Tab-separated table of C-alpha atoms in Angstrom:
chain	number	residue	atom	x	y	z
T	1	UNK	CA	-19.499	6.310	17.445
T	2	UNK	CA	-18.988	2.615	18.147
T	3	UNK	CA	-15.489	1.371	18.737
T	4	UNK	CA	-13.659	2.862	15.769
T	5	UNK	CA	-13.753	6.546	16.780
T	6	UNK	CA	-13.165	7.689	20.353
T	7	UNK	CA	-13.898	11.160	21.718
T	8	UNK	CA	-11.997	12.313	24.788
T	9	UNK	CA	-11.662	15.721	26.395
T	10	UNK	CA	-8.320	17.207	27.384
T	11	UNK	CA	-9.100	20.491	29.061
T	12	UNK	CA	-10.958	22.541	26.471
T	13	UNK	CA	-9.653	20.457	23.569
T	14	UNK	CA	-11.585	17.560	22.053
T	15	UNK	CA	-9.377	14.637	21.072
T	16	UNK	CA	-11.001	12.625	18.299
T	17	UNK	CA	-9.018	9.413	17.890
T	18	UNK	CA	-9.499	6.890	15.085
T	19	UNK	CA	-9.114	3.337	16.368
T	20	UNK	CA	-9.644	0.941	13.476
T	21	UNK	CA	-6.660	-1.450	13.471
T	22	UNK	CA	-4.451	-2.348	11.830
T	23	UNK	CA	-4.191	0.824	9.698
T	24	UNK	CA	-7.169	2.998	10.736
T	25	UNK	CA	-8.823	2.547	7.348
T	26	UNK	CA	-11.736	4.849	6.574
T	27	UNK	CA	-14.530	2.307	6.913
T	28	UNK	CA	-18.178	3.330	7.095
T	29	UNK	CA	-18.076	3.080	10.897
T	30	UNK	CA	-15.071	5.432	11.005
T	31	UNK	CA	-16.738	7.941	8.706
T	32	UNK	CA	-19.950	7.879	10.723
T	33	UNK	CA	-17.971	8.060	13.950
T	34	UNK	CA	-16.116	11.152	12.796
T	35	UNK	CA	-19.380	12.937	12.020
T	36	UNK	CA	-20.851	12.009	15.410
T	37	UNK	CA	-17.692	13.075	17.267
T	38	UNK	CA	-17.661	16.402	15.426
T	39	UNK	CA	-21.295	16.994	16.302
T	40	UNK	CA	-20.590	16.370	19.987
T	41	UNK	CA	-17.444	18.494	20.083
T	42	UNK	CA	-19.091	21.408	18.299
T	43	UNK	CA	-22.131	21.265	20.586
T	44	UNK	CA	-20.024	21.372	23.774
T	45	UNK	CA	-19.477	25.041	24.742
T	46	UNK	CA	-16.440	24.072	26.829
T	47	UNK	CA	-14.603	22.757	23.750
T	48	UNK	CA	-12.554	25.386	21.954
T	49	UNK	CA	-10.388	23.274	19.666
T	50	UNK	CA	-10.625	19.832	18.023
T	51	UNK	CA	-7.614	17.576	17.433
T	52	UNK	CA	-7.798	14.572	15.097
T	53	UNK	CA	-5.436	11.665	15.795
T	54	UNK	CA	-4.888	8.067	14.759
T	55	UNK	CA	-4.325	5.361	17.356
T	56	UNK	CA	-1.492	2.902	16.872
T	57	UNK	CA	1.244	3.150	14.280
T	58	UNK	CA	-0.507	5.296	11.657
T	59	UNK	CA	-2.830	8.261	11.237
T	60	UNK	CA	-5.022	6.881	8.419
T	61	UNK	CA	-3.663	4.592	5.705
T	62	UNK	CA	-6.564	5.231	3.324
T	63	UNK	CA	-9.823	3.636	2.253
T	64	UNK	CA	-11.079	0.353	3.660
T	65	UNK	CA	-10.158	-2.278	1.070
T	66	UNK	CA	-13.093	-4.398	2.244
T	67	UNK	CA	-15.385	-1.806	0.662
T	68	UNK	CA	-13.673	-1.840	-2.750
T	69	UNK	CA	-16.141	-2.493	-5.544
T	70	UNK	CA	-19.189	-2.106	-3.283
T	71	UNK	CA	-21.786	0.695	-3.424
T	72	UNK	CA	-20.726	3.630	-1.230
T	73	UNK	CA	-22.354	3.812	2.198
T	74	UNK	CA	-23.331	7.070	3.867
T	75	UNK	CA	-21.642	9.195	5.001
T	76	UNK	CA	-19.327	9.283	2.024
T	77	UNK	CA	-15.813	10.586	2.554
T	78	UNK	CA	-16.195	13.900	0.655
T	79	UNK	CA	-19.058	14.833	3.001
T	80	UNK	CA	-17.021	13.945	6.088
T	81	UNK	CA	-14.139	16.111	4.893
T	82	UNK	CA	-16.451	19.018	4.118
T	83	UNK	CA	-17.789	18.779	7.687
T	84	UNK	CA	-14.246	18.923	9.032
T	85	UNK	CA	-13.322	21.882	6.852
T	86	UNK	CA	-16.491	23.826	7.651
T	87	UNK	CA	-16.375	23.239	11.394
T	88	UNK	CA	-16.811	26.509	13.326
T	89	UNK	CA	-14.120	25.320	15.736
T	90	UNK	CA	-10.470	24.886	14.736
T	91	UNK	CA	-9.655	21.322	13.645
T	92	UNK	CA	-6.040	20.191	13.898
T	93	UNK	CA	-4.667	17.037	12.240
T	94	UNK	CA	-1.846	15.386	14.194
T	95	UNK	CA	-0.104	13.055	11.740
T	96	UNK	CA	2.186	10.089	12.308
T	97	UNK	CA	3.133	6.900	10.488
T	98	UNK	CA	1.282	7.326	7.218
T	99	UNK	CA	-1.475	9.568	5.878
T	100	UNK	CA	-2.251	8.128	2.461
T	101	UNK	CA	-5.133	8.437	0.017
T	102	UNK	CA	-8.297	9.291	1.896
T	103	UNK	CA	-6.182	9.708	5.028
T	104	UNK	CA	-4.315	12.616	3.495
T	105	UNK	CA	-7.558	14.012	2.100
T	106	UNK	CA	-8.933	14.044	5.665
T	107	UNK	CA	-5.851	15.969	6.783
T	108	UNK	CA	-6.299	18.416	3.898
T	109	UNK	CA	-9.773	19.176	5.237
T	110	UNK	CA	-8.365	20.184	8.637
T	111	UNK	CA	-7.289	23.733	9.449
T	112	UNK	CA	-3.737	22.957	10.583
T	113	UNK	CA	-1.448	19.959	10.057
T	114	UNK	CA	1.280	18.905	12.487
T	115	UNK	CA	3.399	15.884	11.590
T	116	UNK	CA	5.853	13.691	13.428
T	117	UNK	CA	9.131	12.966	11.657
T	118	UNK	CA	8.105	9.410	10.764
T	119	UNK	CA	5.213	10.513	8.553
T	120	UNK	CA	4.740	9.505	4.925
T	121	UNK	CA	2.098	11.441	3.031
T	122	UNK	CA	0.703	10.831	-0.442
T	123	UNK	CA	-2.209	10.220	-2.773
T	124	UNK	CA	-1.416	6.834	-4.390
T	125	UNK	CA	-4.846	6.224	-5.969
T	126	UNK	CA	-3.347	6.249	-9.470
T	127	UNK	CA	-1.749	2.893	-8.667
T	128	UNK	CA	-5.247	1.424	-8.410
T	129	UNK	CA	-6.475	3.035	-11.607
T	130	UNK	CA	-8.252	5.792	-9.686
T	131	UNK	CA	-7.818	9.436	-8.765
T	132	UNK	CA	-8.300	11.063	-5.350
T	133	UNK	CA	-12.073	11.346	-5.097
T	134	UNK	CA	-12.493	13.302	-1.861
T	135	UNK	CA	-10.852	16.600	-2.720
T	136	UNK	CA	-7.217	15.625	-3.170
T	137	UNK	CA	-6.904	17.110	-6.658
T	138	UNK	CA	-8.605	20.339	-5.549
T	139	UNK	CA	-7.107	20.990	-2.111
T	140	UNK	CA	-3.518	19.765	-2.519
T	141	UNK	CA	-2.593	22.217	-5.324
T	142	UNK	CA	-3.986	25.084	-3.230
T	143	UNK	CA	-1.259	24.272	-0.693
T	144	UNK	CA	1.686	23.090	-2.789
T	145	UNK	CA	1.096	24.700	-6.156
T	146	UNK	CA	-0.002	22.952	-9.316
T	147	UNK	CA	3.316	21.500	-10.524
T	148	UNK	CA	4.141	19.776	-7.229
T	149	UNK	CA	0.628	18.406	-6.808
T	150	UNK	CA	0.616	17.077	-10.382
T	151	UNK	CA	3.960	15.342	-9.898
T	152	UNK	CA	2.896	13.705	-6.651
T	153	UNK	CA	-0.605	12.614	-7.676
T	154	UNK	CA	0.073	11.323	-11.206
T	155	UNK	CA	2.956	9.207	-9.882
T	156	UNK	CA	1.414	8.254	-6.547
T	157	UNK	CA	4.451	9.618	-4.711
T	158	UNK	CA	4.623	9.524	-0.900
T	159	UNK	CA	6.778	12.233	0.707
T	160	UNK	CA	8.440	12.623	4.082
T	161	UNK	CA	7.883	15.298	6.714
T	162	UNK	CA	10.693	17.586	5.552
T	163	UNK	CA	9.464	17.583	1.946
T	164	UNK	CA	5.845	18.100	2.989
T	165	UNK	CA	6.832	21.058	5.144
T	166	UNK	CA	9.001	22.631	2.458
T	167	UNK	CA	6.215	22.356	-0.130
T	168	UNK	CA	3.503	23.738	2.148
T	169	UNK	CA	1.493	20.550	2.625
T	170	UNK	CA	1.937	20.565	6.410
T	171	UNK	CA	2.334	23.462	8.805
T	172	UNK	CA	4.971	22.121	11.172
T	173	UNK	CA	6.979	19.094	12.234
T	174	UNK	CA	7.068	18.053	15.870
T	175	UNK	CA	9.253	15.894	18.080
T	176	UNK	CA	6.784	15.883	20.967
T	177	UNK	CA	6.361	12.765	23.080
T	178	UNK	CA	2.757	12.130	22.047
T	179	UNK	CA	-0.153	13.374	20.004
T	180	UNK	CA	-1.850	14.508	23.190
T	181	UNK	CA	1.169	16.669	24.034
T	182	UNK	CA	0.988	18.203	20.562
T	183	UNK	CA	-2.703	18.993	21.061
T	184	UNK	CA	-1.973	20.723	24.366
T	185	UNK	CA	0.815	22.842	22.857
T	186	UNK	CA	-1.236	23.767	19.780
T	187	UNK	CA	-4.226	24.837	21.896
T	188	UNK	CA	-1.974	27.007	24.052
T	189	UNK	CA	-0.436	28.676	20.992
T	190	UNK	CA	-3.811	29.224	19.381
T	191	UNK	CA	-5.110	30.970	22.498
T	192	UNK	CA	-2.101	33.301	22.416
T	193	UNK	CA	-2.716	34.066	18.714
T	194	UNK	CA	0.543	32.345	17.783
T	195	UNK	CA	-0.997	30.083	15.167
T	196	UNK	CA	-2.061	30.615	11.549
T	197	UNK	CA	-5.094	28.497	10.795
T	198	UNK	CA	-6.246	27.925	7.204
T	199	UNK	CA	-9.261	26.337	5.622
T	200	UNK	CA	-7.666	24.804	2.554
T	201	UNK	CA	-10.780	25.082	0.419
T	202	UNK	CA	-10.932	28.826	1.048
T	203	UNK	CA	-7.399	29.415	-0.213
T	204	UNK	CA	-7.023	30.966	-3.684
T	205	UNK	CA	-7.059	28.697	-6.704
T	206	UNK	CA	-3.547	27.591	-7.664
T	207	UNK	CA	-1.927	29.534	-10.458
T	208	UNK	CA	-2.276	27.866	-13.832
T	209	UNK	CA	0.899	26.142	-14.999
T	210	UNK	CA	0.288	24.761	-18.483
T	211	UNK	CA	3.984	23.971	-19.175
T	212	UNK	CA	4.251	21.801	-16.040
T	213	UNK	CA	1.097	19.838	-16.866
T	214	UNK	CA	2.156	19.433	-20.485
T	215	UNK	CA	5.568	18.106	-19.433
T	216	UNK	CA	3.899	15.512	-17.212
T	217	UNK	CA	1.470	14.608	-19.981
T	218	UNK	CA	4.311	14.029	-22.431
T	219	UNK	CA	6.136	11.885	-19.892
T	220	UNK	CA	2.983	9.820	-19.336
T	221	UNK	CA	2.450	9.363	-23.067
T	222	UNK	CA	6.006	8.103	-23.353
T	223	UNK	CA	5.986	5.766	-20.351
T	224	UNK	CA	2.309	4.835	-19.831
T	225	UNK	CA	0.376	5.626	-22.994
T	226	UNK	CA	-2.333	3.058	-22.289
T	227	UNK	CA	-3.218	4.135	-18.758
T	228	UNK	CA	-6.494	5.928	-18.113
T	229	UNK	CA	-6.517	7.531	-14.661
T	230	UNK	CA	-3.359	9.709	-14.905
T	231	UNK	CA	-4.921	11.737	-17.722
T	232	UNK	CA	-8.126	12.205	-15.713
T	233	UNK	CA	-5.969	13.430	-12.838
T	234	UNK	CA	-4.490	16.096	-15.100
T	235	UNK	CA	-8.006	17.199	-16.080
T	236	UNK	CA	-9.006	17.518	-12.420
T	237	UNK	CA	-5.853	19.446	-11.553
T	238	UNK	CA	-6.364	21.847	-14.424
T	239	UNK	CA	-9.897	22.469	-13.195
T	240	UNK	CA	-8.559	23.373	-9.738
T	241	UNK	CA	-7.025	26.489	-11.281
T	242	UNK	CA	-10.347	28.007	-12.315
T	243	UNK	CA	-13.326	26.379	-10.607
T	244	UNK	CA	-14.620	27.334	-7.164
T	245	UNK	CA	-14.073	24.549	-4.662
T	246	UNK	CA	-17.624	23.181	-4.752
T	247	UNK	CA	-17.606	22.952	-8.541
T	248	UNK	CA	-14.081	21.543	-8.563
T	249	UNK	CA	-15.081	18.829	-6.103
T	250	UNK	CA	-18.076	17.927	-8.261
T	251	UNK	CA	-15.884	17.746	-11.378
T	252	UNK	CA	-13.313	15.614	-9.532
T	253	UNK	CA	-16.043	13.258	-8.333
T	254	UNK	CA	-17.369	12.794	-11.882
T	255	UNK	CA	-13.870	11.888	-13.063
T	256	UNK	CA	-13.465	9.546	-10.095
T	257	UNK	CA	-16.525	7.561	-11.154
T	258	UNK	CA	-15.266	7.450	-14.740
T	259	UNK	CA	-12.120	5.816	-13.406
T	260	UNK	CA	-14.199	3.459	-11.268
T	261	UNK	CA	-15.996	2.291	-14.418
T	262	UNK	CA	-12.729	1.682	-16.282
T	263	UNK	CA	-11.637	-1.956	-16.803
T	264	UNK	CA	-8.165	-0.810	-15.805
T	265	UNK	CA	-9.370	-0.053	-12.303
T	266	UNK	CA	-10.599	-3.647	-11.940
T	267	UNK	CA	-7.315	-5.040	-13.276
T	268	UNK	CA	-5.150	-2.903	-11.018
T	269	UNK	CA	-7.208	-3.684	-7.938
T	270	UNK	CA	-7.015	-7.399	-8.793
T	271	UNK	CA	-3.224	-7.037	-8.842
T	272	UNK	CA	-3.314	-5.117	-5.551
T	273	UNK	CA	-5.173	-7.898	-3.727
T	274	UNK	CA	-3.120	-10.607	-5.426
T	275	UNK	CA	0.108	-8.948	-4.283
T	276	UNK	CA	-1.192	-8.841	-0.701
T	277	UNK	CA	-1.899	-12.591	-0.705
T	278	UNK	CA	1.272	-13.783	-2.423
T	279	UNK	CA	3.249	-14.462	0.758
T	280	UNK	CA	0.684	-16.815	2.289
T	281	UNK	CA	0.674	-20.567	1.679
T	282	UNK	CA	-2.799	-22.114	2.034
T	283	UNK	CA	-2.598	-24.921	4.553
T	284	UNK	CA	0.553	-23.448	6.066
T	285	UNK	CA	-1.122	-21.711	8.998
T	286	UNK	CA	0.308	-24.055	11.652
T	287	UNK	CA	3.520	-22.709	13.167
T	288	UNK	CA	6.560	-24.857	12.395
T	289	UNK	CA	9.875	-24.309	14.121
T	290	UNK	CA	12.737	-24.763	11.683
T	291	UNK	CA	15.658	-26.342	13.510
T	292	UNK	CA	18.021	-27.021	10.648
T	293	UNK	CA	18.426	-25.699	7.100
T	294	UNK	CA	20.688	-27.542	4.709
T	295	UNK	CA	21.346	-25.318	1.692
T	296	UNK	CA	22.740	-27.006	-1.401
T	297	UNK	CA	23.878	-25.397	-4.643
T	298	UNK	CA	25.019	-21.860	-5.391
T	299	UNK	CA	22.917	-18.875	-4.452
T	300	UNK	CA	23.628	-15.241	-3.637
T	301	UNK	CA	21.324	-15.287	-0.621
T	302	UNK	CA	22.977	-18.223	1.146
T	303	UNK	CA	25.357	-16.002	3.050
T	304	UNK	CA	22.518	-13.724	4.073
T	305	UNK	CA	20.558	-16.700	5.370
T	306	UNK	CA	23.551	-18.064	7.240
T	307	UNK	CA	23.846	-14.740	9.078
T	308	UNK	CA	20.119	-14.186	9.425
T	309	UNK	CA	19.048	-13.101	12.946
T	310	UNK	CA	16.881	-16.215	13.256
T	311	UNK	CA	19.956	-18.352	12.584
T	312	UNK	CA	22.030	-16.965	15.457
T	313	UNK	CA	22.365	-19.602	18.147
T	314	UNK	CA	22.401	-17.168	21.028
T	315	UNK	CA	21.687	-19.598	23.873
T	316	UNK	CA	20.729	-23.167	24.608
T	317	UNK	CA	17.207	-22.035	25.491
T	318	UNK	CA	16.860	-20.135	22.210
T	319	UNK	CA	19.023	-21.975	19.721
T	320	UNK	CA	17.632	-20.384	16.577
T	321	UNK	CA	18.087	-22.148	13.232
T	322	UNK	CA	21.162	-24.178	12.433
T	323	UNK	CA	22.275	-23.346	8.880
T	324	UNK	CA	24.553	-25.573	6.821
T	325	UNK	CA	25.712	-24.626	3.315
T	326	UNK	CA	26.898	-27.281	0.875
T	327	UNK	CA	28.144	-26.278	-2.562
T	328	UNK	CA	26.814	-28.220	-5.516
T	329	UNK	CA	29.093	-30.863	-6.991
T	330	UNK	CA	27.850	-29.898	-10.450
T	331	UNK	CA	27.880	-26.195	-11.273
T	332	UNK	CA	24.831	-26.745	-13.506
T	333	UNK	CA	22.867	-28.320	-10.687
T	334	UNK	CA	19.763	-26.221	-9.910
T	335	UNK	CA	19.898	-24.316	-6.689
T	336	UNK	CA	18.080	-26.198	-3.946
T	337	UNK	CA	17.225	-25.456	-0.368
T	338	UNK	CA	16.957	-28.681	1.564
T	339	UNK	CA	14.793	-28.250	4.631
T	340	UNK	CA	14.037	-30.825	7.282
T	341	UNK	CA	12.510	-30.272	10.690
T	342	UNK	CA	14.753	-32.526	12.802
T	343	UNK	CA	16.190	-32.776	16.268
T	344	UNK	CA	19.791	-31.927	16.954
T	345	UNK	CA	20.948	-35.562	16.881
T	346	UNK	CA	19.784	-36.344	13.350
T	347	UNK	CA	22.549	-36.931	10.813
T	348	UNK	CA	22.875	-34.154	8.230
T	349	UNK	CA	22.827	-36.702	5.450
T	350	UNK	CA	19.328	-37.747	6.467
T	351	UNK	CA	17.582	-35.091	4.382
T	352	UNK	CA	15.606	-34.880	1.173
T	353	UNK	CA	15.587	-32.177	-1.438
T	354	UNK	CA	12.136	-30.892	-0.564
T	355	UNK	CA	12.320	-27.360	-1.969
T	356	UNK	CA	13.915	-25.552	-4.881
T	357	UNK	CA	14.753	-21.894	-4.561
T	358	UNK	CA	15.057	-19.938	-7.802
T	359	UNK	CA	16.235	-16.370	-8.277
T	360	UNK	CA	14.162	-14.662	-10.959
T	361	UNK	CA	16.402	-12.659	-13.310
T	362	UNK	CA	16.192	-8.856	-13.349
T	363	UNK	CA	13.905	-8.763	-10.335
T	364	UNK	CA	14.052	-8.874	-6.565
T	365	UNK	CA	11.861	-11.949	-6.459
T	366	UNK	CA	12.475	-15.539	-5.497
T	367	UNK	CA	10.369	-18.580	-6.293
T	368	UNK	CA	10.163	-21.306	-3.676
T	369	UNK	CA	8.928	-24.598	-5.115
T	370	UNK	CA	7.508	-27.254	-2.772
T	371	UNK	CA	8.067	-30.721	-4.262
T	372	UNK	CA	6.559	-32.816	-1.459
T	373	UNK	CA	3.432	-30.967	-0.289
T	374	UNK	CA	4.711	-29.553	2.965
T	375	UNK	CA	2.825	-26.228	3.189
T	376	UNK	CA	3.649	-25.599	6.859
T	377	UNK	CA	7.380	-25.979	6.224
T	378	UNK	CA	7.173	-23.934	3.015
T	379	UNK	CA	5.443	-21.102	4.895
T	380	UNK	CA	8.047	-21.209	7.675
T	381	UNK	CA	10.882	-21.038	5.156
T	382	UNK	CA	9.160	-18.212	3.268
T	383	UNK	CA	8.875	-16.279	6.527
T	384	UNK	CA	12.638	-16.560	7.028
T	385	UNK	CA	13.304	-15.411	3.463
T	386	UNK	CA	10.851	-12.504	3.704
T	387	UNK	CA	12.319	-11.168	6.934
T	388	UNK	CA	15.619	-11.108	5.097
T	389	UNK	CA	14.110	-8.591	2.679
T	390	UNK	CA	13.164	-10.924	-0.177
T	391	UNK	CA	9.850	-11.143	-2.047
T	392	UNK	CA	8.960	-14.818	-2.368
T	393	UNK	CA	6.395	-16.523	-4.587
T	394	UNK	CA	5.365	-20.030	-3.514
T	395	UNK	CA	4.660	-22.720	-6.089
T	396	UNK	CA	4.245	-26.502	-6.270
T	397	UNK	CA	5.901	-29.409	-8.116
T	398	UNK	CA	7.822	-27.357	-10.705
T	399	UNK	CA	8.686	-23.760	-11.501
T	400	UNK	CA	5.863	-21.417	-12.465
T	401	UNK	CA	8.406	-18.930	-13.760
T	402	UNK	CA	10.091	-21.453	-16.071
T	403	UNK	CA	6.686	-22.585	-17.320
T	404	UNK	CA	5.653	-19.040	-18.211
T	405	UNK	CA	9.015	-18.273	-19.828
T	406	UNK	CA	8.773	-21.373	-22.004
T	407	UNK	CA	5.518	-20.082	-23.469
T	408	UNK	CA	7.314	-17.017	-24.813
T	409	UNK	CA	9.831	-18.912	-26.939
T	410	UNK	CA	9.080	-18.322	-30.638
T	411	UNK	CA	5.555	-17.116	-29.798
T	412	UNK	CA	3.921	-15.016	-32.529
T	413	UNK	CA	1.683	-13.390	-29.923
T	414	UNK	CA	3.620	-13.401	-26.615
T	415	UNK	CA	0.762	-11.954	-24.585
T	416	UNK	CA	-1.742	-14.532	-25.807
T	417	UNK	CA	0.792	-17.304	-25.301
T	418	UNK	CA	1.332	-16.123	-21.724
T	419	UNK	CA	-2.406	-16.131	-21.069
T	420	UNK	CA	-2.742	-19.687	-22.387
T	421	UNK	CA	0.238	-20.799	-20.293
T	422	UNK	CA	-1.306	-19.201	-17.215
T	423	UNK	CA	-4.501	-21.192	-17.685
T	424	UNK	CA	-2.546	-24.419	-18.190
T	425	UNK	CA	-0.322	-23.820	-15.157
T	426	UNK	CA	-3.341	-23.202	-12.934
T	427	UNK	CA	-5.104	-26.304	-14.231
T	428	UNK	CA	-1.945	-28.339	-13.634
T	429	UNK	CA	-1.918	-27.267	-9.979
T	430	UNK	CA	1.454	-25.499	-10.073
T	431	UNK	CA	0.150	-22.536	-8.058
T	432	UNK	CA	-1.761	-22.062	-4.845
T	433	UNK	CA	-3.874	-19.310	-6.384
T	434	UNK	CA	-4.252	-18.360	-10.063
T	435	UNK	CA	-3.632	-14.772	-8.951
T	436	UNK	CA	-0.072	-15.817	-7.985
T	437	UNK	CA	0.577	-16.362	-11.701
T	438	UNK	CA	-0.697	-12.851	-12.412
T	439	UNK	CA	1.688	-11.276	-9.895
T	440	UNK	CA	4.621	-13.289	-11.213
T	441	UNK	CA	3.932	-12.331	-14.839
T	442	UNK	CA	3.494	-8.641	-14.031
T	443	UNK	CA	6.523	-8.348	-11.776
T	444	UNK	CA	8.964	-10.403	-13.850
T	445	UNK	CA	7.716	-10.751	-17.439
T	446	UNK	CA	6.477	-7.203	-18.123
T	447	UNK	CA	2.850	-8.222	-18.507
T	448	UNK	CA	0.824	-4.952	-18.332
T	449	UNK	CA	-0.217	-4.340	-14.749
T	450	UNK	CA	-3.427	-2.526	-15.686
T	451	UNK	CA	-4.657	-5.724	-17.379
T	452	UNK	CA	-4.551	-7.554	-14.050
T	453	UNK	CA	-2.386	-10.462	-15.204
T	454	UNK	CA	-2.518	-13.211	-17.847
T	455	UNK	CA	-4.775	-15.585	-15.920
T	456	UNK	CA	-7.138	-12.743	-15.000
T	457	UNK	CA	-7.374	-11.648	-18.634
T	458	UNK	CA	-7.736	-15.191	-19.962
T	459	UNK	CA	-10.683	-15.873	-17.660
T	460	UNK	CA	-12.333	-12.566	-18.639
T	461	UNK	CA	-12.261	-13.546	-22.300
T	462	UNK	CA	-13.638	-17.058	-21.706
């Protein structure tokens, strides 16, 4: 089993715990470990029940992103879930934190689902241009009904414990002290016949609901006519109403690979990885302690920064950040954040305007421009802004956002103009990563997300 799946025994209950930090992703070692742990638990005559748990803050957050785009390695997830579902011993999923994507599909393969109140459950694969490929479109509607499953899967919705319980996705909500305590209580109830176990795949097919699917289809055609995977999801869900589970799973898998082959999948996954990297400044890994921020200009976040927890000077041993706000003499002056790492005796006038902070209209994003190549300080300042709830894009020398906007003025083909501007901005060194331009254009300039971004598209066509 290696280090990512741990099998312990608690009386006559086997505790199978996934330990693959930070989010217990379903890597090949986890999948193989689950099979091995099941084999051992089923072969032990003293074990009467199996409980599946996730170590740390989550149950399973989904697939391992390191395996995206690579050939699948055995055992594949659908086979692991089938083993769980077909186990001769009861398998209980104890859910906390998140159970998303493949994580929820694993839970669907168990015979009983208990969730803590903090749980978020969903199948968000549509956001990556995919559909659930390990039984999500076939098992979820057997529990919730077709309309609810279609709403959740085509929109990638994550639901809380109360909603999941009301819709039949989970069997109960617990406030126990630990997953181990839940396993003990569930085993005791099962022995006293006070527990209704279900193999999801053996439940009846969901009732057909053509009006519900048609309403979702019409909404998709209105809002996302160019997307590919949502319409394949509807096909898979419709099949769940008539096909036996094995055939439905095969049909779902075929559609999954069609989505995998779609250019949209590549574009959406490019955006996914780009969004993950956006908050990191290359070269800014060294920790810098900000002692003093001098904020000049007019900005709606200045007050928030002045009262930021890091800025509270609670004691002489932990002084925090000293924040000074100076209004601009000229109302048209661009908003600047002047940052200098200084000691307490340095005069406030001894500063330089090293960074410009821009609010991007009609979005929750900020752009932080470094004018003097200080990546460590830029990263430290971005960390302060991000903990205040802001999404921050780092750039260099001058504004990426203004550069991209300028390309749209009087452009006959705005999309092509944006792609050309993205190439020029990257070549001019205004960004740390070309993918930063893609995120900025998608999030603030309505560039189609499924195309990956203007720089991504421009390089594809070269």
